[in-house]
Coordinates of C-alpha atoms and ligand atoms in Angstrom, one line a residue:
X100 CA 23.8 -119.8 -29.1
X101 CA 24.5 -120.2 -25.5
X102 CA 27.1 -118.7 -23.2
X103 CA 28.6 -120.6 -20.2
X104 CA 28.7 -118.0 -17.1
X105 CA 29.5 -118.6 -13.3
X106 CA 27.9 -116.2 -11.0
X107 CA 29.0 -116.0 -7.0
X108 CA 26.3 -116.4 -4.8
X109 CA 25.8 -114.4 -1.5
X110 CA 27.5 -117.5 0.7
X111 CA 30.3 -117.2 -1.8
X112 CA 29.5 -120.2 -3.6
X113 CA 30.2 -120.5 -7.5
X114 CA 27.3 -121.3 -9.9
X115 CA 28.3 -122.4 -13.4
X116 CA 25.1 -122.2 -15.5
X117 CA 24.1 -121.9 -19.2
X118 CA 22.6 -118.4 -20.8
X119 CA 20.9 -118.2 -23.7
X120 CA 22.3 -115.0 -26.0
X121 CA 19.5 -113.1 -27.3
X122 CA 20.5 -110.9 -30.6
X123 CA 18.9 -107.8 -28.5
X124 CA 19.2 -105.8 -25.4
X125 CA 18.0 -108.9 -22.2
X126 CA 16.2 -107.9 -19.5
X127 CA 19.3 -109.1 -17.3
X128 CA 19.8 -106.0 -14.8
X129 CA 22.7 -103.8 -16.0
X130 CA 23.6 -106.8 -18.9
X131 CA 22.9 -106.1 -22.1
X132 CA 23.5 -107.7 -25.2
X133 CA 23.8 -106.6 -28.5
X134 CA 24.7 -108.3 -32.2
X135 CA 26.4 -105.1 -32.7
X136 CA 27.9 -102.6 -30.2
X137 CA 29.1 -99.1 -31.9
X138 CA 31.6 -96.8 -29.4
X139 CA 31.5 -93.6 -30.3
X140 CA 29.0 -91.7 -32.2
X141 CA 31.2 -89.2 -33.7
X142 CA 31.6 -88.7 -37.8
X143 CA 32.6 -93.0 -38.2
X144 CA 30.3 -94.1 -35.2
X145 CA 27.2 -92.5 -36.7
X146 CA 27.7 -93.9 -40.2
X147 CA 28.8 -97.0 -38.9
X148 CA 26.0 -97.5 -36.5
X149 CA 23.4 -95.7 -39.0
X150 CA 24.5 -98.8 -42.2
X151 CA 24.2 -101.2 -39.7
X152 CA 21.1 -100.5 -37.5
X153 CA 18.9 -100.4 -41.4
X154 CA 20.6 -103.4 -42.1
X155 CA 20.1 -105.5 -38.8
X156 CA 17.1 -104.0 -37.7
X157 CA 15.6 -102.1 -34.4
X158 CA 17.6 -103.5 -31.3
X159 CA 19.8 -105.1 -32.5
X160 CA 23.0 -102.1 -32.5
X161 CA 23.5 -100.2 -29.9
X162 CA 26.2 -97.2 -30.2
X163 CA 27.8 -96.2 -26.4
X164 CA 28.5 -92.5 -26.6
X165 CA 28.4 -90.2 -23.5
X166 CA 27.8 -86.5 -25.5
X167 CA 24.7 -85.0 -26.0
X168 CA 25.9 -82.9 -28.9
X169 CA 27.3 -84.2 -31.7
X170 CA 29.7 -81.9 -33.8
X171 CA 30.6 -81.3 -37.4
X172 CA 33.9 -80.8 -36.6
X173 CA 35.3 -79.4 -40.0
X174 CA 33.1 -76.4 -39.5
X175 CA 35.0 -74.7 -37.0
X176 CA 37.9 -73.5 -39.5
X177 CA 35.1 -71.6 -40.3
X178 CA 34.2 -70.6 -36.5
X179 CA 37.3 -69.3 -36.2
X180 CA 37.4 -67.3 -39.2
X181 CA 34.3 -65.7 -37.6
X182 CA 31.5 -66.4 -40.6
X183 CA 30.2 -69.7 -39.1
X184 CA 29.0 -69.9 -35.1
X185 CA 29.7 -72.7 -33.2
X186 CA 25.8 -73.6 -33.1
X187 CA 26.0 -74.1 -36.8
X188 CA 28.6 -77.1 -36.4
X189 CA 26.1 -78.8 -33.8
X190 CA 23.3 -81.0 -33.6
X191 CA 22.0 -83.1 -30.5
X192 CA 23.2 -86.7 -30.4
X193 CA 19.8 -87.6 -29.9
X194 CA 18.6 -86.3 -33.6
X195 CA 21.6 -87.8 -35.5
X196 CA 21.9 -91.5 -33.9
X197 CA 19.8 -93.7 -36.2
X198 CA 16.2 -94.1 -34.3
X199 CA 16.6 -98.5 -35.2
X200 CA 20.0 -98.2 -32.7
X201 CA 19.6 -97.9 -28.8
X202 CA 22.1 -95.1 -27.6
X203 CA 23.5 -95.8 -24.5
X204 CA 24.4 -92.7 -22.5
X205 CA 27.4 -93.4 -21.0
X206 CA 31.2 -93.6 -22.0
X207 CA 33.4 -97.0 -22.6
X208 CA 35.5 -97.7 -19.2
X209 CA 36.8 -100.8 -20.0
X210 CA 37.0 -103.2 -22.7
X211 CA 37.3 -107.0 -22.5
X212 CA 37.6 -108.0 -25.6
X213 CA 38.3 -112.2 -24.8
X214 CA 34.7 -112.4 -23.7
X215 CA 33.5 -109.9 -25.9
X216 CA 31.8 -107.3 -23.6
X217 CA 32.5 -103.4 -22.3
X218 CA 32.5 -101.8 -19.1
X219 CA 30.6 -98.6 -19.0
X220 CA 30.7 -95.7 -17.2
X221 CA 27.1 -96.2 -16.0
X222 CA 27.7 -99.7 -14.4
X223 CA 26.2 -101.5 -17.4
X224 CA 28.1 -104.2 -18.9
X225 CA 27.4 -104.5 -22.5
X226 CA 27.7 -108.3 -24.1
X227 CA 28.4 -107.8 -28.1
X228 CA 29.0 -110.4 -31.3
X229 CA 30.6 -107.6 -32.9
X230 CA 31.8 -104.3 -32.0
X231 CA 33.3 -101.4 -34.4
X232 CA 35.2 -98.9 -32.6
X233 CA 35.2 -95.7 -33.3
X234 CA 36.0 -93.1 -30.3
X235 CA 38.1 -90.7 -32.0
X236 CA 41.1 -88.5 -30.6
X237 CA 41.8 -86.9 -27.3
X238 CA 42.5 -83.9 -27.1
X239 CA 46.0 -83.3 -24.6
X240 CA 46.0 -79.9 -23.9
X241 CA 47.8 -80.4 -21.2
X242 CA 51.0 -81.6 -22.7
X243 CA 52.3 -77.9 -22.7
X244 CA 53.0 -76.6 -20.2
X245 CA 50.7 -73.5 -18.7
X246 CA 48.6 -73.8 -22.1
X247 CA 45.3 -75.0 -20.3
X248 CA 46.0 -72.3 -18.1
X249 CA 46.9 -69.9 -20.8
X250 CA 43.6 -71.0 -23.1
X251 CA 41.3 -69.9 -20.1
X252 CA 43.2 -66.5 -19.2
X253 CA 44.7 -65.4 -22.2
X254 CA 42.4 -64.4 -25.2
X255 CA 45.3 -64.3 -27.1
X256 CA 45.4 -67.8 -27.2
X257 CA 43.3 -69.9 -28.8
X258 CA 42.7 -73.1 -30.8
X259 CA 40.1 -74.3 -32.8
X260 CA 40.3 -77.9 -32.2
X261 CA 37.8 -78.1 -29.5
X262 CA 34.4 -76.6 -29.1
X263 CA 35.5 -74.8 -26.3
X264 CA 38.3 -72.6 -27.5
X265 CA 37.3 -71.7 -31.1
X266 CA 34.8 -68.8 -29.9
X267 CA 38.1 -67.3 -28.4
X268 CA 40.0 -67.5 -32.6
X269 CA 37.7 -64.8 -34.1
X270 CA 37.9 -61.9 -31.3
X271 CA 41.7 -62.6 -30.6
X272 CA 41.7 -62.0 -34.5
X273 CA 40.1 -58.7 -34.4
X274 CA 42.2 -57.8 -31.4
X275 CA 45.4 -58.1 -32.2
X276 CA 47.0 -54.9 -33.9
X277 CA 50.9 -55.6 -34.6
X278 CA 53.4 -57.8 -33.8
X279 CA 53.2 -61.7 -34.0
X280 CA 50.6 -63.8 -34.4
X281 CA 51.9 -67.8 -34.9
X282 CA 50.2 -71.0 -35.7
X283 CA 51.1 -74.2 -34.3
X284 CA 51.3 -77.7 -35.6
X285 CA 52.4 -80.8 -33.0
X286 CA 54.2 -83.7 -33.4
X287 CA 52.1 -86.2 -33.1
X288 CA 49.6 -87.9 -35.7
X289 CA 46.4 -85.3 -35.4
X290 CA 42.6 -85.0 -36.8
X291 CA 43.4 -82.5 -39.9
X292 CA 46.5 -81.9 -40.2
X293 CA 45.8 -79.1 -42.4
X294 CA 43.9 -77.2 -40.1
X295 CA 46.3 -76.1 -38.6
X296 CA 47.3 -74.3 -41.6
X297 CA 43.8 -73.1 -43.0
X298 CA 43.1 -70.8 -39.9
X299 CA 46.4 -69.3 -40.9
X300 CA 45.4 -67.7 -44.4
X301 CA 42.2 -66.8 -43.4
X302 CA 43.9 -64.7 -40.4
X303 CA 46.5 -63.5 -43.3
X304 CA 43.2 -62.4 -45.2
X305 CA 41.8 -60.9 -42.4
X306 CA 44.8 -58.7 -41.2
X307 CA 44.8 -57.9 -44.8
X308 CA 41.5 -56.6 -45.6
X309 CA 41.9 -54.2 -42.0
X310 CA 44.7 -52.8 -42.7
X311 CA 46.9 -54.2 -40.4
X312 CA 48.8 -57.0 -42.2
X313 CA 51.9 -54.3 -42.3
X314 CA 52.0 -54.5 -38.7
X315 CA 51.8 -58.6 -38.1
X316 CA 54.1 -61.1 -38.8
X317 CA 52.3 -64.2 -39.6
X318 CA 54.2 -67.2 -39.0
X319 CA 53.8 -71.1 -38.6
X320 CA 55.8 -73.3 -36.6
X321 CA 55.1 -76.5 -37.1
X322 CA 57.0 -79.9 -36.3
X323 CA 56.7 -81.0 -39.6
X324 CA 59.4 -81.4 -41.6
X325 CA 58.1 -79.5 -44.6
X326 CA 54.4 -77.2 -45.2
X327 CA 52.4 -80.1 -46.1
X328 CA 53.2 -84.1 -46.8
X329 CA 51.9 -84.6 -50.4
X330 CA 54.6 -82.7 -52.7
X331 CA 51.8 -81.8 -55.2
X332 CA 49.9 -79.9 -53.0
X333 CA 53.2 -78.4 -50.5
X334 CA 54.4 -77.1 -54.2
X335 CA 51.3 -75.0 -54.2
X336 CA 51.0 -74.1 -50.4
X337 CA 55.0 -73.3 -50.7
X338 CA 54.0 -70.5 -53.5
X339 CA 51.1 -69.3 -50.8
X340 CA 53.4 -68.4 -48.0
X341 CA 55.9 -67.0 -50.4
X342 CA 53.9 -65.0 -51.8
X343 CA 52.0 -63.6 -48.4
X344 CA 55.0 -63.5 -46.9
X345 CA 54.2 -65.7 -44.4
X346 CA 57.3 -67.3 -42.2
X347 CA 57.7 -71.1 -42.3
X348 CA 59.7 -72.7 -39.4
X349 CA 59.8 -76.1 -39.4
X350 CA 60.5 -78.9 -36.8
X351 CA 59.7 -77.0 -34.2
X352 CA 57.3 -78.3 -31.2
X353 CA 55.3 -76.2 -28.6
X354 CA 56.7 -77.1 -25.1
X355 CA 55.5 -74.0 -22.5
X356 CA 52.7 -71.2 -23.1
X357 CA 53.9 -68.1 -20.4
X358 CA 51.0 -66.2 -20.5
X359 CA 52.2 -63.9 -17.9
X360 CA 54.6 -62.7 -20.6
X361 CA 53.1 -63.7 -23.7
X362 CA 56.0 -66.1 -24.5
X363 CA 55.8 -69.5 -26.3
X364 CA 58.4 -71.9 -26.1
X365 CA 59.1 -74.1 -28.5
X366 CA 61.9 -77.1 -28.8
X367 CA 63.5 -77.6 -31.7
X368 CA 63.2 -81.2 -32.8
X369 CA 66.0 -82.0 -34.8
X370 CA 68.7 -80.2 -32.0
X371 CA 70.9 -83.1 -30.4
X372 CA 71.2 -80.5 -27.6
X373 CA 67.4 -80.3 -27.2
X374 CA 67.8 -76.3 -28.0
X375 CA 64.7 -74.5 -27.2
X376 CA 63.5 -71.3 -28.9
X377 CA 61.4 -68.6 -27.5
X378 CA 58.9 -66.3 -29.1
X379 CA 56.8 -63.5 -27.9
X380 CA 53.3 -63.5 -29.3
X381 CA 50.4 -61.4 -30.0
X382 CA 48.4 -63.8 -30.8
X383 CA 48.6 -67.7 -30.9
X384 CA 46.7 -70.4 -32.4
X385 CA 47.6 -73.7 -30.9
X386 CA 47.0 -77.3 -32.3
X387 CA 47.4 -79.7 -29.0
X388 CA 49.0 -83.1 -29.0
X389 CA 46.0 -85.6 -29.2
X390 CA 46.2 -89.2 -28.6
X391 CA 43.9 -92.4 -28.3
X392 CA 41.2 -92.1 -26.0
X393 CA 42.9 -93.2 -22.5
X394 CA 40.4 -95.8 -22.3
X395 CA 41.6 -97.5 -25.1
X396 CA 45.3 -97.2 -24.6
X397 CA 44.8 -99.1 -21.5
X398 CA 43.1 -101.9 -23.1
X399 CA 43.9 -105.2 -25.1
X400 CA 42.7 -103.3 -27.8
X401 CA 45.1 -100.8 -28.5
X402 CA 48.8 -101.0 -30.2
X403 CA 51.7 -100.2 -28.9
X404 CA 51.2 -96.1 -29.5
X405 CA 47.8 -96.6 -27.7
X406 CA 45.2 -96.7 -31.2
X407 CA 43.1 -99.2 -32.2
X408 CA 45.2 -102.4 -33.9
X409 CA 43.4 -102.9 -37.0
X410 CA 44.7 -104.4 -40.7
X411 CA 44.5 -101.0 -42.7
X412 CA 43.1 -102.6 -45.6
X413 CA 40.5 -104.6 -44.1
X414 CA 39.5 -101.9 -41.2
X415 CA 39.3 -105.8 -38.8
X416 CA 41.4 -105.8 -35.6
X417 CA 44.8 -107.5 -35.5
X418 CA 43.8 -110.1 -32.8
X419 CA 40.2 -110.0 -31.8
X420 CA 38.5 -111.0 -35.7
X421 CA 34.6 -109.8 -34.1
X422 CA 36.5 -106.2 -33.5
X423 CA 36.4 -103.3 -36.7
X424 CA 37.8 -99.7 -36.2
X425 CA 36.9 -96.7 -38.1
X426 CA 38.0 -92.8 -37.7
X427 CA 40.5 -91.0 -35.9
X428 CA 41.3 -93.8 -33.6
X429 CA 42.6 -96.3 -35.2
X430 CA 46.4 -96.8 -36.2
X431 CA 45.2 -97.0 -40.2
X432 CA 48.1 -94.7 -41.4
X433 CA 46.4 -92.4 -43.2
X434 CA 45.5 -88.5 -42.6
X435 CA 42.8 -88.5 -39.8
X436 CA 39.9 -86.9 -41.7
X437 CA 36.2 -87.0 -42.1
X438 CA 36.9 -87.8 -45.7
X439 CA 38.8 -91.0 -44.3
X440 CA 36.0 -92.4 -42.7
X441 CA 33.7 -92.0 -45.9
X442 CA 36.0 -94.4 -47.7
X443 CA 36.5 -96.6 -44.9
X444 CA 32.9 -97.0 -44.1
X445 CA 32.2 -98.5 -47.5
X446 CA 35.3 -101.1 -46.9
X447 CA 33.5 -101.6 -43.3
X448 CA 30.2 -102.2 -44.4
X449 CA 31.0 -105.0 -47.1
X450 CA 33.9 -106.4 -44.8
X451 CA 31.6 -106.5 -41.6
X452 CA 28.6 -107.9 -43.4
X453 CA 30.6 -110.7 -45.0
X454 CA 32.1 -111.4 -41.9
X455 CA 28.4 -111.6 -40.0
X456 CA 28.0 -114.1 -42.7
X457 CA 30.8 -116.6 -41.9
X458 CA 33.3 -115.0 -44.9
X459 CA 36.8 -113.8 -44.7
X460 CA 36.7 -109.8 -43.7
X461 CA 39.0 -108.8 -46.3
X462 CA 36.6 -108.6 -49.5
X463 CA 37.6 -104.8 -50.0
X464 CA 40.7 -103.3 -49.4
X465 CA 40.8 -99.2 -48.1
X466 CA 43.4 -97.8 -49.8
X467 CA 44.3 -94.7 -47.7
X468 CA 42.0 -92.4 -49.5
X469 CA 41.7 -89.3 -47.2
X470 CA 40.7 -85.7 -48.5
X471 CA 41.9 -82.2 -46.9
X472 CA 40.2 -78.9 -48.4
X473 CA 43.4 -76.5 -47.6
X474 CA 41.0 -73.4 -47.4
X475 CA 43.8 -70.7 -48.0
X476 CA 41.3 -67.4 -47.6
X477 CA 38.0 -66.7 -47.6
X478 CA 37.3 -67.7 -50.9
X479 CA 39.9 -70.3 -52.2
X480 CA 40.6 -74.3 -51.6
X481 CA 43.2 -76.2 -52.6
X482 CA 41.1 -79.9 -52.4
X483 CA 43.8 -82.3 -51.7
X484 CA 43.2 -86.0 -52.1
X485 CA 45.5 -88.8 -51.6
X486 CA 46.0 -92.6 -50.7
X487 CA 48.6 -94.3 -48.0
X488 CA 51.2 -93.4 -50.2
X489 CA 50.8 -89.8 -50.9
X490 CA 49.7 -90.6 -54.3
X491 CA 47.0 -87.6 -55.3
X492 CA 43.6 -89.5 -56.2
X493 CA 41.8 -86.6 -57.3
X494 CA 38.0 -86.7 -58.0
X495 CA 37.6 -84.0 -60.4
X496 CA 39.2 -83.8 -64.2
X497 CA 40.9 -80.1 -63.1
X498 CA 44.2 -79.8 -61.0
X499 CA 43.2 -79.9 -57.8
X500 CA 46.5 -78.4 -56.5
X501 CA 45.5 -75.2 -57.6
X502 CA 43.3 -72.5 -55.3
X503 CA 39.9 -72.3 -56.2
X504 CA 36.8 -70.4 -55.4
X505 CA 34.8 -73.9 -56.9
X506 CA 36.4 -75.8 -54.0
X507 CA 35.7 -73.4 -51.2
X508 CA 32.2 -73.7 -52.3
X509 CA 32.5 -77.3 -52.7
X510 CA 33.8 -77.2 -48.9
X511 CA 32.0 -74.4 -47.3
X512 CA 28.6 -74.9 -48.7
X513 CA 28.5 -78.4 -50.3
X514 CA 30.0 -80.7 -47.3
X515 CA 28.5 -80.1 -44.8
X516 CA 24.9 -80.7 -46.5
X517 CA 26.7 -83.9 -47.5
X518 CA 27.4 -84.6 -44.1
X519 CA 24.4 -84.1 -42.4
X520 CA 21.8 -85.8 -45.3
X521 CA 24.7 -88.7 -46.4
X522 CA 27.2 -89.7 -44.9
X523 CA 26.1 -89.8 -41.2
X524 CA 23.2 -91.2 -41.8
X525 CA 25.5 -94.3 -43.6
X526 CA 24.6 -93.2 -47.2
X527 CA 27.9 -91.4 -48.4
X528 CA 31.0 -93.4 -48.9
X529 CA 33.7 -91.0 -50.3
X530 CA 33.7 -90.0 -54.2
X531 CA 35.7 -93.1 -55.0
X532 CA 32.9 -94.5 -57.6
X533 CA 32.4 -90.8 -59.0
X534 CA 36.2 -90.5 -59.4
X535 CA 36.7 -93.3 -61.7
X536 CA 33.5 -91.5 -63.9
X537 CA 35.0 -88.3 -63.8
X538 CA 38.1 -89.8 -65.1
X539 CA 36.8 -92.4 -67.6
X540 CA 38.0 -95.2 -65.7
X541 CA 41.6 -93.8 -64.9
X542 CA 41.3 -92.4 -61.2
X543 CA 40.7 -95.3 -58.8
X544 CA 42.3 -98.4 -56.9
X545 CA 39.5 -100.1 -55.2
X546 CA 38.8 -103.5 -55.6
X547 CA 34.9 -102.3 -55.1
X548 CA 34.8 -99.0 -56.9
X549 CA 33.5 -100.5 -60.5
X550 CA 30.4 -102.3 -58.6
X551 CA 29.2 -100.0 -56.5
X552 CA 28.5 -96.4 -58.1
Ligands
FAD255 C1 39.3 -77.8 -36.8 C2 39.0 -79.1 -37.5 C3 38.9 -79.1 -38.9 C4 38.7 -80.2 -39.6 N1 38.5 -80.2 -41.0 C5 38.2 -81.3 -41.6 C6 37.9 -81.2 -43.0 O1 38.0 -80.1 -43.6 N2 37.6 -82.3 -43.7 C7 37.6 -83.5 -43.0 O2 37.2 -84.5 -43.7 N3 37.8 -83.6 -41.7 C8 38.1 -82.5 -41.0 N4 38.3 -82.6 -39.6 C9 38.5 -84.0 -39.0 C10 37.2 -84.7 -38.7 O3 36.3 -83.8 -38.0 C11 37.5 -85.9 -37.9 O4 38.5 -86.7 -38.6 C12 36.3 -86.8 -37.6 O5 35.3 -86.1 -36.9 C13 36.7 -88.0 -36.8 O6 35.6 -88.8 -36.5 P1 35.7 -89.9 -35.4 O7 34.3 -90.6 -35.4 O8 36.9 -90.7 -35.6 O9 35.9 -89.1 -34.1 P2 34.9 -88.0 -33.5 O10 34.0 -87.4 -34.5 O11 35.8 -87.0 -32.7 O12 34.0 -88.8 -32.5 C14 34.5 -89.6 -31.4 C15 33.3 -89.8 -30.5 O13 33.7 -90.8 -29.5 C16 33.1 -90.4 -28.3 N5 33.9 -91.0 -27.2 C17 35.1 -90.6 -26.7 N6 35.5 -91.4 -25.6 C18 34.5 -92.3 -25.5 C19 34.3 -93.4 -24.6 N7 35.1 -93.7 -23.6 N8 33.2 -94.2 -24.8 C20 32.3 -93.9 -25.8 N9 32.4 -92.9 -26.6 C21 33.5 -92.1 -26.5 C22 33.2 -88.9 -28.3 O14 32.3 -88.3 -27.4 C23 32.9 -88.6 -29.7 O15 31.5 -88.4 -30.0 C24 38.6 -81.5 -38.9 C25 38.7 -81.5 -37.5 C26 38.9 -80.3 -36.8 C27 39.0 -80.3 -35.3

């Protein structure tokens, strides 16, 4: 195939000229060209780029990614809790990126997606046939007001959304003695929704086993509109807080941290008079706003909230056909989880190979599946499963809505193995075919899931 390019010479004259597209990396200073480009090798770029580099061969993907640590992120619940370190949840980039795929260390600056290349942050211009997309959230700290300021003064405050703050959860745990200690949840669509929550009954546990639960109210504001979005599962979670007399205030969204006077401001969402409420704290866990990637929300790329525009069934962007998304980034409506990408890397591998191959993208469907282990101590689970429409599609033959010590097991000591050995390394696409056995048949949706145990 070859590519029609003008070049300006140094008199300013225009040269149009014919290049010949190789399927790897040219030796054409700071051009490259790839059949497949990967941005982002987080959870969905590493599977992504891992299935596709054994199935294309050495040089032929290349995943752009600017860390040098990669993280598993749903180990920091644990982090915080204080019975995983931060070390455990982390692995260089280098060791996880499949060795067939060139990693390109540097960050996405600018995507043109009408001719098919990427800007980086190292100069290099990167030429693709296809590109998946998969950069994740950002984190926006900075939406509230004085919380960066309070996250690096205050060890009061904490959050364990970013690799940075979640060493401050366990020691502002152990130091608080009485008073309040509140979770927060923001309203915006976020990676985990019910992490915000889990942190929460492990604290509760915590206070309770030293004695000093008496002295702490435990409460969650969150701009929800209820505890949790699937009714099966908030039914149980409702019970919970009952129960451990934890208080529930929803529809309410963190505005201002004062760390001078440990206050936390929060407006009320639903007030036509845009009411604000204050609380002092003793201790405060806070889930930032997060967003797309900046970089992505300023490109063609990107819908009209600033994620990727893809068809949620077919993971394929809505105007440039060479263009997939997996992950947090993309406007798929589902809950942004790790358990997300599994499923969807299974619709992306058939749909992206059939599409290499001249076929329509849309010969499997994702169906929303996304998974969230509501880890309510530190020795129960509630696993909850669901599709798009909230519709539980559970794996195991038990009620999954219930807490058990089998599913903090399952996510404490089981997933992140499976992480790690399978599904970063592109052989682990979500429990969809083991589902349907489980349940004789009964469990599943997926046009795929009878063909591919
Ligand atoms: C506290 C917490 C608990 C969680 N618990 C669970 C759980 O129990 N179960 C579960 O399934 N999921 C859980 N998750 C969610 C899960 O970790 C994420 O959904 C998942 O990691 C998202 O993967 P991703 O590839 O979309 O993004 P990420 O894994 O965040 O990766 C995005 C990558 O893109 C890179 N990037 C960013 N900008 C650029 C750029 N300009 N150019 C190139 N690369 C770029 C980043 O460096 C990063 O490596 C949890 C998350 C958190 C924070």
């Amino acid at each position: 195939m070859n590519n029609i390019q003008v070049f300006s010479t140094r008199t300013g004259r225009l040269v149009v000229c014919a290049v010949r597209n190789f399927s790897s990396s040219t030796s054409r200073q700071q051009e490259k060209h790839y059949k497949l480009l990967v941005v982002g090798g987080g959870t969905g770029g590493c599977t992504a780029a891992s299935k596709f580099a054994s199935k294309l061969g050495k040089g032929k993907v290349a995943i752009l990614e600017p860390s040098k640590v990669h993280y598993y992120q749903p180990m920091w619940t644990f982090v915080g809790g204080g019975t995983k370190t931060v070390s455990n949840s982390s692995r260089p980039m280098g060791k996880v990126l499949p060795k067939k795929a060139d990693w390109i260390q540097a960050g996405a600056v600018a995507f043109d997606p009408k001719n098919s290349t990427v800007t980086c942050s190292n100069g290099d211009v990167i030429k693709y046939d296809y590109m998946v997309v998969s950069m994740g959230l950002q984190l926006d700290y900075h939406k509230v007001k004085g919380l960066p300021e309070a996250l690096l003064s205050d060890p009061a405050v904490c959050s364990n959304y970013s690799s940075k703050y979640v060493t401050k959860t366990f020691p502002a745990l152990e130091n608080i003695t009485d008073g309040k200690a509140i979770f927060t949840s923001p309203n915006c669509p976020i990676k985990c929704a019910g992490a915000a929550q889990k942190i929460m009954y492990i604290a509760e546990e915590y206070f309770n086993k030293n004695g000093k639960r008496d002295n702490i109210d435990v409460i969650f504001n969150t701009s929800g509109q209820a505890i949790f979005g699937v009714p099966k599962y908030a039914e149980t979670l409702n019970k919970i807080i009952e129960d451990r007399n934890i208080q529930l205030n929803c529809r309410l969204s963190l505005e201002e941290v004062r760390s001078d006077t440990r206050e936390a401001i929060f407006r009320k969402l639903d007030s036509e008079t845009n009411e604000k409420e204050t609380f002092n704290y003793n201790f405060l866990h806070v889930v930032p706003p997060m967003s797309a990637p900046d970089v992505l929300k300023a490109s063609p790329l990107a819908d009209s909230m600033g994620y990727l525009d893809i068809n949620k069934y077919s993971l394929q962007h809505a105007r440039y056909p060479n263009v997939f998304g997996i992950g947090d980034c993309t406007n798929a409506p589902t809950s942004k989880t790790g358990a997300a990408i599994a499923a969807q890397s299974g619709v992306l591998r058939r749909n992206l190979t059939a599409f290499m191959d001249g076929k329509s993208a849309s010969q499997d469907e994702y169906d929303g599946y996304t998974s969230c282990p509501l880890v309510t101590g530190y020795g129960k689970c509630v696993m909850a499963e669901f599709d798009y429409d909230g519709n539980p599609l559970e794996t195991f033959p038990i009620d999954q809505s219930k807490e058990r010590r089998t599913m903090f097991h399952m996510k404490r000591d089981i997933m992140p193995e499976m992480y790690w050995n399978l599904l970063i390394k592109g052989m682990w696409e979500g429990p969809g075919p083991y589902r349907r056995l489980m349940r004789l048949g009964m469990g599943g949706n997926k046009k795929s899931e009878v063909a591919e145990v």
